[in-house]
PDB file of C-alpha atoms in Angstrom:
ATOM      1  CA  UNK A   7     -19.142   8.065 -42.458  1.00 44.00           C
ATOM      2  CA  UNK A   8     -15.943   7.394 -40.554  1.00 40.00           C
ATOM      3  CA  UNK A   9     -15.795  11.020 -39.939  1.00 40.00           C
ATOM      4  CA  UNK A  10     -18.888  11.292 -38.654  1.00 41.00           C
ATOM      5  CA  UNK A  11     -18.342   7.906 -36.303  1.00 37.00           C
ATOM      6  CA  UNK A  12     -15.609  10.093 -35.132  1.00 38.00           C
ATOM      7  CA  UNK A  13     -17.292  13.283 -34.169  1.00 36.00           C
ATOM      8  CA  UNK A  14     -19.483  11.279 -31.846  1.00 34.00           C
ATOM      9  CA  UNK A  15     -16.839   9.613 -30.204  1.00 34.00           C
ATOM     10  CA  UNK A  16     -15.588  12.200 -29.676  1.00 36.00           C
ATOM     11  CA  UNK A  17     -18.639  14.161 -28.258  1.00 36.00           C
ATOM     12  CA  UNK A  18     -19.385  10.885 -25.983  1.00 33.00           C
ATOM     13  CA  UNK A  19     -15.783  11.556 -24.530  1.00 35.00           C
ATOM     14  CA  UNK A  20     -16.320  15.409 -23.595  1.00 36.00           C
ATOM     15  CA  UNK A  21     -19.601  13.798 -21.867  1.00 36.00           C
ATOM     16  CA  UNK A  22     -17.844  11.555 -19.745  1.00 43.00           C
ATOM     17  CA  UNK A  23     -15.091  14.254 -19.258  1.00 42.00           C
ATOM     18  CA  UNK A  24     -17.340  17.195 -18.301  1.00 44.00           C
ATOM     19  CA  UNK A  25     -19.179  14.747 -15.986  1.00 47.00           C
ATOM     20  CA  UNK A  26     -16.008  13.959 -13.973  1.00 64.00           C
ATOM     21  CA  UNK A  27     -15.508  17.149 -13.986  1.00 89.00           C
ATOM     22  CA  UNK A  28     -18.777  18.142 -12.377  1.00 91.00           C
ATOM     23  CA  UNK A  29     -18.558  14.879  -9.784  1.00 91.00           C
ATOM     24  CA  UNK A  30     -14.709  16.522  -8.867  1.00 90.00           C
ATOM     25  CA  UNK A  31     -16.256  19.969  -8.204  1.00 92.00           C
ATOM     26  CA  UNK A  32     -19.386  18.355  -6.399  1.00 91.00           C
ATOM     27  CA  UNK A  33     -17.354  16.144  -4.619  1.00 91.00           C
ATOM     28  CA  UNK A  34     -14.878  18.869  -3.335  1.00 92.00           C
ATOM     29  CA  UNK A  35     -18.025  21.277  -2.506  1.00 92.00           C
ATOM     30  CA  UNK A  36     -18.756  18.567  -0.477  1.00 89.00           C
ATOM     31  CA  UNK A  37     -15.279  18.115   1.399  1.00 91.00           C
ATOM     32  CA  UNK A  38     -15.912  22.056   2.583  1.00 93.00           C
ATOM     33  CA  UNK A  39     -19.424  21.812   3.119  1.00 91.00           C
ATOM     34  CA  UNK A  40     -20.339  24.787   0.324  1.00 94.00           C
ATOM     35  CA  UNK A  41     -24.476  23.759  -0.254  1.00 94.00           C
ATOM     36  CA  UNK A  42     -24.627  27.054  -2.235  1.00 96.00           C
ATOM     37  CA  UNK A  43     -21.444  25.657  -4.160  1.00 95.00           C
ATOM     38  CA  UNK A  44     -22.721  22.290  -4.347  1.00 95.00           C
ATOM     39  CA  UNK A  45     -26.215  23.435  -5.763  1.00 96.00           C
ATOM     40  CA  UNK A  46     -24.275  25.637  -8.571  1.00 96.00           C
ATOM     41  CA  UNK A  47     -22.366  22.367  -9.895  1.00 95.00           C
ATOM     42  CA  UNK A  48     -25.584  20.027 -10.012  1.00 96.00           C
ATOM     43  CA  UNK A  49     -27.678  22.906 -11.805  1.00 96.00           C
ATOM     44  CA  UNK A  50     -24.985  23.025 -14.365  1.00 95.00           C
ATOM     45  CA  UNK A  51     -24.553  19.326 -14.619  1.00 95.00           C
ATOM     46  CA  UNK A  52     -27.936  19.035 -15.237  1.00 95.00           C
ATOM     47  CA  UNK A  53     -28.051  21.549 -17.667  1.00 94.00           C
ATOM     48  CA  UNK A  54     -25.021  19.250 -19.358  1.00 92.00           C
ATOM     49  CA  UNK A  55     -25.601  15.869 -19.104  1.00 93.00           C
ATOM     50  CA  UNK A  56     -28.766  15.529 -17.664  1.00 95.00           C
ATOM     51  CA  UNK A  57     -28.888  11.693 -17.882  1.00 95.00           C
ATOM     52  CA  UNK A  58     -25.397  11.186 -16.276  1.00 95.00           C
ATOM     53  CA  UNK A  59     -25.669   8.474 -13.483  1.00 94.00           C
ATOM     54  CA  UNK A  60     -23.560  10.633 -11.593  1.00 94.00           C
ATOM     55  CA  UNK A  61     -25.685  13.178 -11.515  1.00 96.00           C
ATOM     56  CA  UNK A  62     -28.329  11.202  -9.464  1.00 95.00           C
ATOM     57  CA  UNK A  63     -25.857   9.409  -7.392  1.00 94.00           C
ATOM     58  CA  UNK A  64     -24.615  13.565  -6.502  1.00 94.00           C
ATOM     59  CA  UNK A  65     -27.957  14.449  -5.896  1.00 95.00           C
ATOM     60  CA  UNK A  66     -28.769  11.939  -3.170  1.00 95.00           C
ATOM     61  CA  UNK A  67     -25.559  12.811  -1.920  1.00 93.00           C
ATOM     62  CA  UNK A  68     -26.885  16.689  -1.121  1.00 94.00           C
ATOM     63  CA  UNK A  69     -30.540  15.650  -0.238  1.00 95.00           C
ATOM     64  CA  UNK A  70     -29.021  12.968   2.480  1.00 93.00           C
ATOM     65  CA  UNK A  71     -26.337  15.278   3.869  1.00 91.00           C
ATOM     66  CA  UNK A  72     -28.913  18.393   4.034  1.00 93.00           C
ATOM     67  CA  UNK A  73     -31.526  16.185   5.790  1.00 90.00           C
ATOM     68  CA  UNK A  74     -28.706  15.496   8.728  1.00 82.00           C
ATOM     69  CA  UNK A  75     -29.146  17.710  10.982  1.00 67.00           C
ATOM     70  CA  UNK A  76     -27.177  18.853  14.019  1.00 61.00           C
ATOM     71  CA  UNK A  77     -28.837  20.398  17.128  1.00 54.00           C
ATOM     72  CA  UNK A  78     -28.125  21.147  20.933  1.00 54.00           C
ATOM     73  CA  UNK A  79     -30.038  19.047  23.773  1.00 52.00           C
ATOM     74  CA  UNK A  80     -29.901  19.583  27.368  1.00 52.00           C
ATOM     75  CA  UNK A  81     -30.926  16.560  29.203  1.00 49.00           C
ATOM     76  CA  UNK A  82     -30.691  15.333  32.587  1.00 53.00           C
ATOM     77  CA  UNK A  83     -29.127  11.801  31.066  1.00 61.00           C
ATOM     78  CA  UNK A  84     -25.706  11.227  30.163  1.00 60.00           C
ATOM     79  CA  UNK A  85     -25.171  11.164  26.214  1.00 56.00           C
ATOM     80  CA  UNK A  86     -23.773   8.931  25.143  1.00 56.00           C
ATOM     81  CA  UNK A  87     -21.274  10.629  22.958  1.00 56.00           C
ATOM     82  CA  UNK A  88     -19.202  12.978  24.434  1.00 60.00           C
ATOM     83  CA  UNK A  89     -21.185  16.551  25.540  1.00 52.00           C
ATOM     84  CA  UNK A  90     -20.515  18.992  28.543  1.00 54.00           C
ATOM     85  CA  UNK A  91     -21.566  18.476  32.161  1.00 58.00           C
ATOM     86  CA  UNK A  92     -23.869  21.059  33.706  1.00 49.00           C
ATOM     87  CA  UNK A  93     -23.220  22.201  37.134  1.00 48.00           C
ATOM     88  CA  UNK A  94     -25.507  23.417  39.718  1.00 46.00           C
ATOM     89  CA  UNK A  95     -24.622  25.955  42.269  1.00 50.00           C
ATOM     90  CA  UNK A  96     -23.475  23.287  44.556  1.00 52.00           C
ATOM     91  CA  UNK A  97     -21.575  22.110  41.743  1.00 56.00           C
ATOM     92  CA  UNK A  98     -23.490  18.834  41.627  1.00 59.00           C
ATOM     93  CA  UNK A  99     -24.181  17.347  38.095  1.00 52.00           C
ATOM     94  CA  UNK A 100     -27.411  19.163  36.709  1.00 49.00           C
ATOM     95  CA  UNK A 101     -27.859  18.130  33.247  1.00 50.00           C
ATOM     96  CA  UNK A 102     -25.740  17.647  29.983  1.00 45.00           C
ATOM     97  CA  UNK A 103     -25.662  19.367  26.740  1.00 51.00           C
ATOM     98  CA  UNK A 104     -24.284  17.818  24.135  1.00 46.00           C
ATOM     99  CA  UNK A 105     -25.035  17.987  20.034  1.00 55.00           C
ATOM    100  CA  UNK A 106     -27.671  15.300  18.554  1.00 65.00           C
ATOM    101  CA  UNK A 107     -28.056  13.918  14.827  1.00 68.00           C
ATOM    102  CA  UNK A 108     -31.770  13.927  13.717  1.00 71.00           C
ATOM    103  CA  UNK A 109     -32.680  12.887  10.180  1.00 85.00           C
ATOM    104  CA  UNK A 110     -35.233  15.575   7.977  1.00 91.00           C
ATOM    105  CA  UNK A 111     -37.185  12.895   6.543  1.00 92.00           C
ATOM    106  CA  UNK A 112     -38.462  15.434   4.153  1.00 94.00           C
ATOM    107  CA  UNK A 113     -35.235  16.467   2.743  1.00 95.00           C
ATOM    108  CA  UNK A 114     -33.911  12.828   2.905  1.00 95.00           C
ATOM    109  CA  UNK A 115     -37.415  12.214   0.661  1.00 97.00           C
ATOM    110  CA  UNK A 116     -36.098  14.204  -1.958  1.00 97.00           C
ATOM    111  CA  UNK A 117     -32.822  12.254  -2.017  1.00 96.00           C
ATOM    112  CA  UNK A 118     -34.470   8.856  -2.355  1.00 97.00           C
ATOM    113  CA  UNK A 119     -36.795  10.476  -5.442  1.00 98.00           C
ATOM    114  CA  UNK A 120     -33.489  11.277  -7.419  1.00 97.00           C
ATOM    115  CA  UNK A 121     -31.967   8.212  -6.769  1.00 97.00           C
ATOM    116  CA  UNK A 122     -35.282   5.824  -7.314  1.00 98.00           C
ATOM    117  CA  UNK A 123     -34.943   7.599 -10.713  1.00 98.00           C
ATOM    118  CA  UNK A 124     -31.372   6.918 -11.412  1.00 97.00           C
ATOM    119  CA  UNK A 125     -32.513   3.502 -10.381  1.00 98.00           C
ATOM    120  CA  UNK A 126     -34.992   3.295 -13.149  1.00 98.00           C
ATOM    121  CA  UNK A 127     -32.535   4.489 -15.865  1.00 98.00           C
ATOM    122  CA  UNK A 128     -29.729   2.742 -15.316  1.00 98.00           C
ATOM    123  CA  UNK A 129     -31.008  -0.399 -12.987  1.00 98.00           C
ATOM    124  CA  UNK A 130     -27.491  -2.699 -12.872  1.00 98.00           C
ATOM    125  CA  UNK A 131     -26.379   0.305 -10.476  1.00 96.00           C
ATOM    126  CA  UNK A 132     -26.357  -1.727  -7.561  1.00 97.00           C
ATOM    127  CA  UNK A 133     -24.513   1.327  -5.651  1.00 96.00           C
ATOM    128  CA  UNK A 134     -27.753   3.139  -6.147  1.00 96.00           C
ATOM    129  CA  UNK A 135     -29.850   0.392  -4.705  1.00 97.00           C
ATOM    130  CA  UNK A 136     -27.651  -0.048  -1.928  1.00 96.00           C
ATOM    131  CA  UNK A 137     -27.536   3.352  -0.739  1.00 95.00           C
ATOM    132  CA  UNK A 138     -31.470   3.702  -1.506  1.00 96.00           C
ATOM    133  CA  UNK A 139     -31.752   0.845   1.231  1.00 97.00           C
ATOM    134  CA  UNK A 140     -29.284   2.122   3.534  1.00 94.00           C
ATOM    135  CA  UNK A 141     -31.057   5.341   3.556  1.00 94.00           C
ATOM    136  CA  UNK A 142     -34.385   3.292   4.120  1.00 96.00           C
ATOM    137  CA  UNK A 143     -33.039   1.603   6.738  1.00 94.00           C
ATOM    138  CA  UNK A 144     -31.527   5.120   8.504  1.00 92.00           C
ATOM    139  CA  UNK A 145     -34.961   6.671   8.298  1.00 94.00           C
ATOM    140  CA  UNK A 146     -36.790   2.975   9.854  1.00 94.00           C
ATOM    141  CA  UNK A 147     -39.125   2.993   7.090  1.00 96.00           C
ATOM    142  CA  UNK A 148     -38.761  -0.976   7.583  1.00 97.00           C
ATOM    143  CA  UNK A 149     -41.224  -1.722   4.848  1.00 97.00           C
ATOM    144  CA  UNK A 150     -40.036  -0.190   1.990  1.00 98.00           C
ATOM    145  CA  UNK A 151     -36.521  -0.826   3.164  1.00 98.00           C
ATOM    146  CA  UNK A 152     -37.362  -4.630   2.884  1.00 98.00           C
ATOM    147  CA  UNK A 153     -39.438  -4.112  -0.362  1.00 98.00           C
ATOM    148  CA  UNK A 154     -36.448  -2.388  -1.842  1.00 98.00           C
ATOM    149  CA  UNK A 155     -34.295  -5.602  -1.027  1.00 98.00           C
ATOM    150  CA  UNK A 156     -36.735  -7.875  -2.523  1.00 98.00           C
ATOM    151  CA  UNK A 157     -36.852  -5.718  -5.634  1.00 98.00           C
ATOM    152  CA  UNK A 158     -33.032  -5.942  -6.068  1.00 98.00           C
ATOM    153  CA  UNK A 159     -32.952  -9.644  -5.423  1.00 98.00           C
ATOM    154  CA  UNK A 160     -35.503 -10.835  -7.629  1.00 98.00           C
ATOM    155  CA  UNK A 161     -33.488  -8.336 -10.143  1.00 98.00           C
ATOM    156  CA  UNK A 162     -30.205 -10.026  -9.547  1.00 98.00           C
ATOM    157  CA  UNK A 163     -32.041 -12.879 -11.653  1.00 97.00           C
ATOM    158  CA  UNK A 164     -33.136 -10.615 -14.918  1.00 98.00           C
ATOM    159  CA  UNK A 165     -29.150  -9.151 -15.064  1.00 98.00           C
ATOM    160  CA  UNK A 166     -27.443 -12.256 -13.895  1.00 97.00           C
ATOM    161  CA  UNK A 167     -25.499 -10.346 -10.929  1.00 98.00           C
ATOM    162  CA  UNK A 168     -24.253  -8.297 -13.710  1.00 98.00           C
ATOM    163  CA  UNK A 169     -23.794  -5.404 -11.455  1.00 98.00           C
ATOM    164  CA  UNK A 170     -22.298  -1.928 -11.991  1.00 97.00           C
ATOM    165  CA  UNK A 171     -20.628   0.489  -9.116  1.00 95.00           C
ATOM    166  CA  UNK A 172     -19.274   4.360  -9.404  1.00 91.00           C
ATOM    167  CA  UNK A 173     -18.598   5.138 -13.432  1.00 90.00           C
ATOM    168  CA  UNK A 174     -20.388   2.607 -14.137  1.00 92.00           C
ATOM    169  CA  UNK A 175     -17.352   0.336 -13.637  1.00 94.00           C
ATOM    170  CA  UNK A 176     -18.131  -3.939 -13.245  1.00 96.00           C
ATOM    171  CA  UNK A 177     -18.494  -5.197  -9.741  1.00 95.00           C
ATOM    172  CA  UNK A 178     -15.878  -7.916  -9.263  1.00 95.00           C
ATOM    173  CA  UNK A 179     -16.837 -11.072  -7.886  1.00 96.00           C
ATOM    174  CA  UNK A 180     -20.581  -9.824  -8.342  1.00 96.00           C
ATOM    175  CA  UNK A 181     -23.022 -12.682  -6.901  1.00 97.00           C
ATOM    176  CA  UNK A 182     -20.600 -12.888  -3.836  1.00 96.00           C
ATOM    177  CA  UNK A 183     -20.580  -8.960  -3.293  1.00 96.00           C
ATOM    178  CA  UNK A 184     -24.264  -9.000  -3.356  1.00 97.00           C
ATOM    179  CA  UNK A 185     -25.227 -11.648  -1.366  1.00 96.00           C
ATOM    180  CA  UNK A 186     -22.882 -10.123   1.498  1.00 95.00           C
ATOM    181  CA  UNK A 187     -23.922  -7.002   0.808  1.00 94.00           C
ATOM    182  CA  UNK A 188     -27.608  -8.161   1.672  1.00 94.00           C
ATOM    183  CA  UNK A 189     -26.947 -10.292   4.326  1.00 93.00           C
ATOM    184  CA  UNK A 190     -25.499  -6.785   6.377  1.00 91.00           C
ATOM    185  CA  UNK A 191     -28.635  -4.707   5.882  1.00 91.00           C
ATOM    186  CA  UNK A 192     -30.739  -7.645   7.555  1.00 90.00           C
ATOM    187  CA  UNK A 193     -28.593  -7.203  10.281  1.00 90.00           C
ATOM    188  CA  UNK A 194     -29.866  -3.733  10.564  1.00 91.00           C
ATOM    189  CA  UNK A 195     -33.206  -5.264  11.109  1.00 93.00           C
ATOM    190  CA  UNK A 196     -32.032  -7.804  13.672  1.00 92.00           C
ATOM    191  CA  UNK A 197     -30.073  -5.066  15.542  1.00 91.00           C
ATOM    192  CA  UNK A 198     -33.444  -2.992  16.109  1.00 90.00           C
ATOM    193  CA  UNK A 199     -34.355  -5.796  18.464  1.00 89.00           C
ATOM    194  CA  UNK A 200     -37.533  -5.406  17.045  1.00 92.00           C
ATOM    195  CA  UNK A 201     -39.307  -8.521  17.017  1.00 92.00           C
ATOM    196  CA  UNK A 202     -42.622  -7.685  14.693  1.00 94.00           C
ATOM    197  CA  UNK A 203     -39.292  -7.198  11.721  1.00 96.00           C
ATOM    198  CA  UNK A 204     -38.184 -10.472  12.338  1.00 96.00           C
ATOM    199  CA  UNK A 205     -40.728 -11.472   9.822  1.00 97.00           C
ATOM    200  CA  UNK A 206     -39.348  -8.952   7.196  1.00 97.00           C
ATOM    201  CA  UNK A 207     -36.099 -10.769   7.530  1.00 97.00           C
ATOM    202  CA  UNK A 208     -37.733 -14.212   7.405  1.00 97.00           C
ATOM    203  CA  UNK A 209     -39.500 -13.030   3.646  1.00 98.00           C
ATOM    204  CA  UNK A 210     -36.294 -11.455   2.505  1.00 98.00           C
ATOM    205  CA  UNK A 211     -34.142 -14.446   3.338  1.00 98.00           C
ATOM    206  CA  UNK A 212     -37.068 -17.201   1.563  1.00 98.00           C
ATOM    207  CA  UNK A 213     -36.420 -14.599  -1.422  1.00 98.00           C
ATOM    208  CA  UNK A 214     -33.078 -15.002  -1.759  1.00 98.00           C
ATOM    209  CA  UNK A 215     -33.423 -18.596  -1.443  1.00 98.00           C
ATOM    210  CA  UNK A 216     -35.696 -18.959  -3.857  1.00 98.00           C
ATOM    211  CA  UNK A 217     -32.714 -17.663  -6.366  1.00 98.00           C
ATOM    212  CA  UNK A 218     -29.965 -19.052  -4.507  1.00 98.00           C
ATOM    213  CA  UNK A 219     -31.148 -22.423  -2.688  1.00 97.00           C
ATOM    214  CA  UNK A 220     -28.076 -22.887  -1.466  1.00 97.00           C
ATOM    215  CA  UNK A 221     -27.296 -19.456   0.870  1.00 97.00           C
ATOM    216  CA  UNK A 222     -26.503 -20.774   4.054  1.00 97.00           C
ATOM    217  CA  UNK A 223     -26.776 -17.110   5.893  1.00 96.00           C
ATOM    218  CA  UNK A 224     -30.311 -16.797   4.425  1.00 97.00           C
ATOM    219  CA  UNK A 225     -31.341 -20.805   6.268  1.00 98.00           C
ATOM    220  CA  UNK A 226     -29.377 -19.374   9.135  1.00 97.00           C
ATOM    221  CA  UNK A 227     -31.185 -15.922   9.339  1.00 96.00           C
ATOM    222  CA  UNK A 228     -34.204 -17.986   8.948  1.00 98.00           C
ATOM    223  CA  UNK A 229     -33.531 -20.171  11.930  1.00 97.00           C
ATOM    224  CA  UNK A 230     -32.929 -17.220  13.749  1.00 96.00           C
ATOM    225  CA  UNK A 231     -36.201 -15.629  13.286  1.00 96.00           C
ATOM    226  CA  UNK A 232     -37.947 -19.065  14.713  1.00 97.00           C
ATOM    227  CA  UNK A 233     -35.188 -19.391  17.699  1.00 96.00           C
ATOM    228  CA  UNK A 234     -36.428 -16.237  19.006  1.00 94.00           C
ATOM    229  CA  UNK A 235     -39.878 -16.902  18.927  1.00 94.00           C
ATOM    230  CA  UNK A 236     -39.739 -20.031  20.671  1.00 96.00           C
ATOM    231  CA  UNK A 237     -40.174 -22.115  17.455  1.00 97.00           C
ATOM    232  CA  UNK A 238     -37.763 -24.418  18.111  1.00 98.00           C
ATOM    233  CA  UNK A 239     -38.256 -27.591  15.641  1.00 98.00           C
ATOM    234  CA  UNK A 240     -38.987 -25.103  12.515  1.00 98.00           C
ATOM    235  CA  UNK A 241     -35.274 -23.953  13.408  1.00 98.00           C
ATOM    236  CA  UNK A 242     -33.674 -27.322  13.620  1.00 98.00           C
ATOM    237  CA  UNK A 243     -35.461 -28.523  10.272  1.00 98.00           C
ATOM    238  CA  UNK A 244     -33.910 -24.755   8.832  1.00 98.00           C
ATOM    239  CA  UNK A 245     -30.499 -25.687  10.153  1.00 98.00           C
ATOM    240  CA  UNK A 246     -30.669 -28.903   9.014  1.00 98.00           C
ATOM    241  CA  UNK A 247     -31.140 -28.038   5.592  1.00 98.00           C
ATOM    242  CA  UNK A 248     -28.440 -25.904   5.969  1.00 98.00           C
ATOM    243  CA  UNK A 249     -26.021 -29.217   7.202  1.00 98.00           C
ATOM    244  CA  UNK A 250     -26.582 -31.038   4.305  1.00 98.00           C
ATOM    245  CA  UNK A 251     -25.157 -28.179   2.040  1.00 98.00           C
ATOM    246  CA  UNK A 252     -22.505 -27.601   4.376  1.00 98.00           C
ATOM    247  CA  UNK A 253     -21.896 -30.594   6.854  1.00 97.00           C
ATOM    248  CA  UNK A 254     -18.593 -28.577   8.305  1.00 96.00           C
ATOM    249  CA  UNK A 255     -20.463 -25.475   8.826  1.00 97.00           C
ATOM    250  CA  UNK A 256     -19.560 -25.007  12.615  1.00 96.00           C
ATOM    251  CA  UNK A 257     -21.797 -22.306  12.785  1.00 96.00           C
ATOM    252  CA  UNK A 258     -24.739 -24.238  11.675  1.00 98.00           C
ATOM    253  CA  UNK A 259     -23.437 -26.591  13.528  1.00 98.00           C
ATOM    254  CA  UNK A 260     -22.950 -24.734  16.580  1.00 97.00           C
ATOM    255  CA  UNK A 261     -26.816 -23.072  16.204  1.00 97.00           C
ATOM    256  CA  UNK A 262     -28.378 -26.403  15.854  1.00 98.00           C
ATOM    257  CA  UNK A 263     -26.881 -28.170  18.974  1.00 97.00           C
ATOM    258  CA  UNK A 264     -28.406 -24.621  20.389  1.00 97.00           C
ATOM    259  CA  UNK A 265     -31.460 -25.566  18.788  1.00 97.00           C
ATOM    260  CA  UNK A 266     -31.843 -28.954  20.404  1.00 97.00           C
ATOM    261  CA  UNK A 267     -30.684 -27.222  23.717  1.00 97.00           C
ATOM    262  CA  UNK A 268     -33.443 -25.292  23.567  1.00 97.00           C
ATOM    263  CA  UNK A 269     -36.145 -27.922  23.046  1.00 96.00           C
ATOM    264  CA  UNK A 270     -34.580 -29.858  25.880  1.00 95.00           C
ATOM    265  CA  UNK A 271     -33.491 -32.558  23.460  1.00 97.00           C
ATOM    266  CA  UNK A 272     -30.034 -32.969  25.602  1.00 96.00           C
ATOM    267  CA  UNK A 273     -28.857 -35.966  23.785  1.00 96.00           C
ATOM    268  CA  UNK A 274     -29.069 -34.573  20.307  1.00 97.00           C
ATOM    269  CA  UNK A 275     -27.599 -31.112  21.646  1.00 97.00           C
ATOM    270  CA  UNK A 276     -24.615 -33.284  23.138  1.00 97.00           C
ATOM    271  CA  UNK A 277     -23.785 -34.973  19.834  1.00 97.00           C
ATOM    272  CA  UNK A 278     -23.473 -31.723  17.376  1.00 97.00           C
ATOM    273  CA  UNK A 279     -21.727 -30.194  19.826  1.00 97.00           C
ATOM    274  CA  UNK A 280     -19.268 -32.999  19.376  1.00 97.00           C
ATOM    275  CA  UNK A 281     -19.630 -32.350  15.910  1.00 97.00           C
ATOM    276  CA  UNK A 282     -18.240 -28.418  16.591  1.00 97.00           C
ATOM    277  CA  UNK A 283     -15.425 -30.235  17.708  1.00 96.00           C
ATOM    278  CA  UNK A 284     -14.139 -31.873  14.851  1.00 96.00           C
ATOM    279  CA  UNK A 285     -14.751 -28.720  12.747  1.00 96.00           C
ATOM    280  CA  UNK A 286     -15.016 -25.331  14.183  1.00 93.00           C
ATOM    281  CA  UNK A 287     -11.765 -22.993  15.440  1.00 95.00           C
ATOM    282  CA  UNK A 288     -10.021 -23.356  18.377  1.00 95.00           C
ATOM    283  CA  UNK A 289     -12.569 -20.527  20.340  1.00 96.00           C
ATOM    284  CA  UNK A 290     -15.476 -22.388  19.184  1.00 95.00           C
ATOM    285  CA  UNK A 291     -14.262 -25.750  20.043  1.00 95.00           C
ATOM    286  CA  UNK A 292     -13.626 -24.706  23.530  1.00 97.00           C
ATOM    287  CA  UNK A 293     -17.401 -23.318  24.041  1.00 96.00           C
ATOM    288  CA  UNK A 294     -18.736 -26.637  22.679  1.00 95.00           C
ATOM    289  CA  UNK A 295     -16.725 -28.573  25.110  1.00 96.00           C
ATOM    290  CA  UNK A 296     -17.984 -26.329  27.882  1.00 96.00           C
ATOM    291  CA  UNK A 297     -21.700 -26.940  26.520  1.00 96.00           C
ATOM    292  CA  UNK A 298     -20.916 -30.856  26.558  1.00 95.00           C
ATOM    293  CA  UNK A 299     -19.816 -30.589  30.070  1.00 94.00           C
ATOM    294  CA  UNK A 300     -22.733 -28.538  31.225  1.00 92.00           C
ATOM    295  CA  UNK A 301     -25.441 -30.392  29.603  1.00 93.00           C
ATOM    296  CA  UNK A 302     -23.808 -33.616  30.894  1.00 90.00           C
ATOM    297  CA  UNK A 303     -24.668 -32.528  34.435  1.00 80.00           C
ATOM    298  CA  UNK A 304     -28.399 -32.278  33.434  1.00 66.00           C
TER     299      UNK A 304
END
């Protein structure tokens, strides 16, 4: 019996060691850009160890790199990454040409498939769902990008924040490392200045706090999507929540003297500002004293 116990140790061992092996050789394919090289190592990996996490984490790797794509584009607007200036023949500026990234969203397709199934098999991977979102997020498909969050959050719940990385090692400081995590891919939305997606980060934040009632970023985010619609006292009651978790937030304290700046409510704007005072840095003390002094003319 022990002997036995043995031989499959040791067969789980040349598992994991072939597997590293493959993800070295993949990865270094990679470094010099080989695809026929890189496409050799993943057939035989697959042939291996066809379950490996690795494996799917290597194949999104290849589908996402393949699907960028570099072409040439003349254009009578200045790039605005570096490209070369075309001259007439009175040398005046004619057009640029310069090289352009477009995304194959076919190819890039393929890349989410593998990794949605590595996501099924082993679903603690939270490297997997991140770069399943980020790749979401690259292509703007905005809905299932925000579906895919609200999958992982209400997930965080069944594992605990029990998350796994690369090798399947533990994520340190996991809860923490996933809430920030999620709090920079709703910037992505909020950076599209998009406003029909500030309800996808409204219904992402409400599901986070749902889990964690006490996310300030997620009340803040939420306060954000009613500031720039005009709503003004759906933000303050938001913010205010968010105060009596936190009451030396500056931020929050900062955003709901905006708040009340906004709805013309001077007097209440006036007093958190003082508030920002007493607790935010030395920058942020200096704009509220500016704000007091401005609004104090009005």
């Amino acid at each position: 019996m022990k002997k036995n116990i043995a031989i499959i140790v040791a067969l789980i061992s040349s598992i994991q060691f072939f597997g590293q092996n493959y993800r070295t050789e993949f990865l270094e394919y990679i470094e010099t850009n080989d695809t026929i090289k890189q496409v050799e190592v993943l057939k035989k990996w697959e042939i291996a160890s066809p379950n490996d996490p690795e494996l799917f984490v290597s194949y999104f790797n290849y589908y996402f790199l393949k699907g960028n794509k570099e072409v040439l584009t003349v254009s009578t607007k200045e790039p605005k990454e570096d490209g070369f200036i075309l001259k007439d023949s009175l040398n005046n500026t004619a057009g640029y040409l310069a090289s352009e990234i477009y995304l194959d969203n076919s190819i890039i397709q393929k890349g989410i498939d593998k990794i949605s199934e590595g996501i099924k098999l082993f679903p603690n991977r939270l490297d997997m769902r991140y770069g399943k979102i980020y790749t979401l997020g690259q292509i703007e498909d905005w809905d299932k990008f925000t579906s895919e969050i609200i999958k992982t959050i209400e997930y965080s719940k069944i594992n605990n924040n029990h998350w796994t990385w690369t090798n399947n090692e533990s994520v340190e400081d996991s809860e923490n490392f996933f809430l920030t995590g999620l709090q920079d891919y709703q910037m992505q939305l909020y950076d599209s200045g998009k406003d029909e997606l500030l309800l996808n980060m409204r219904n992402i934040s409400e599901s986070i706090l749902k889990i964690y009632p006490n996310h300030i970023p997620s009340l803040s985010n939420i306060s954000i999507t009613y500031l720039l619609t005009g709503e003004f006292d759906r933000a303050i009651e938001t913010l205010l929540k968010a105060e009596k978790i936190d009451e030396s937030d500056y931020i929050i304290l900062a955003n709901i003297a905006h708040g009340y700046k906004l709805k013309g409510d001077i007097k209440k704007a006036i007093a958190y500002y003082e508030k920002v005072i007493i607790f935010g840095d030395e920058e942020t003390k200096e704009f509220a004293r500016n704000q007091i002094n401005d609004l104090s003319k009005e």
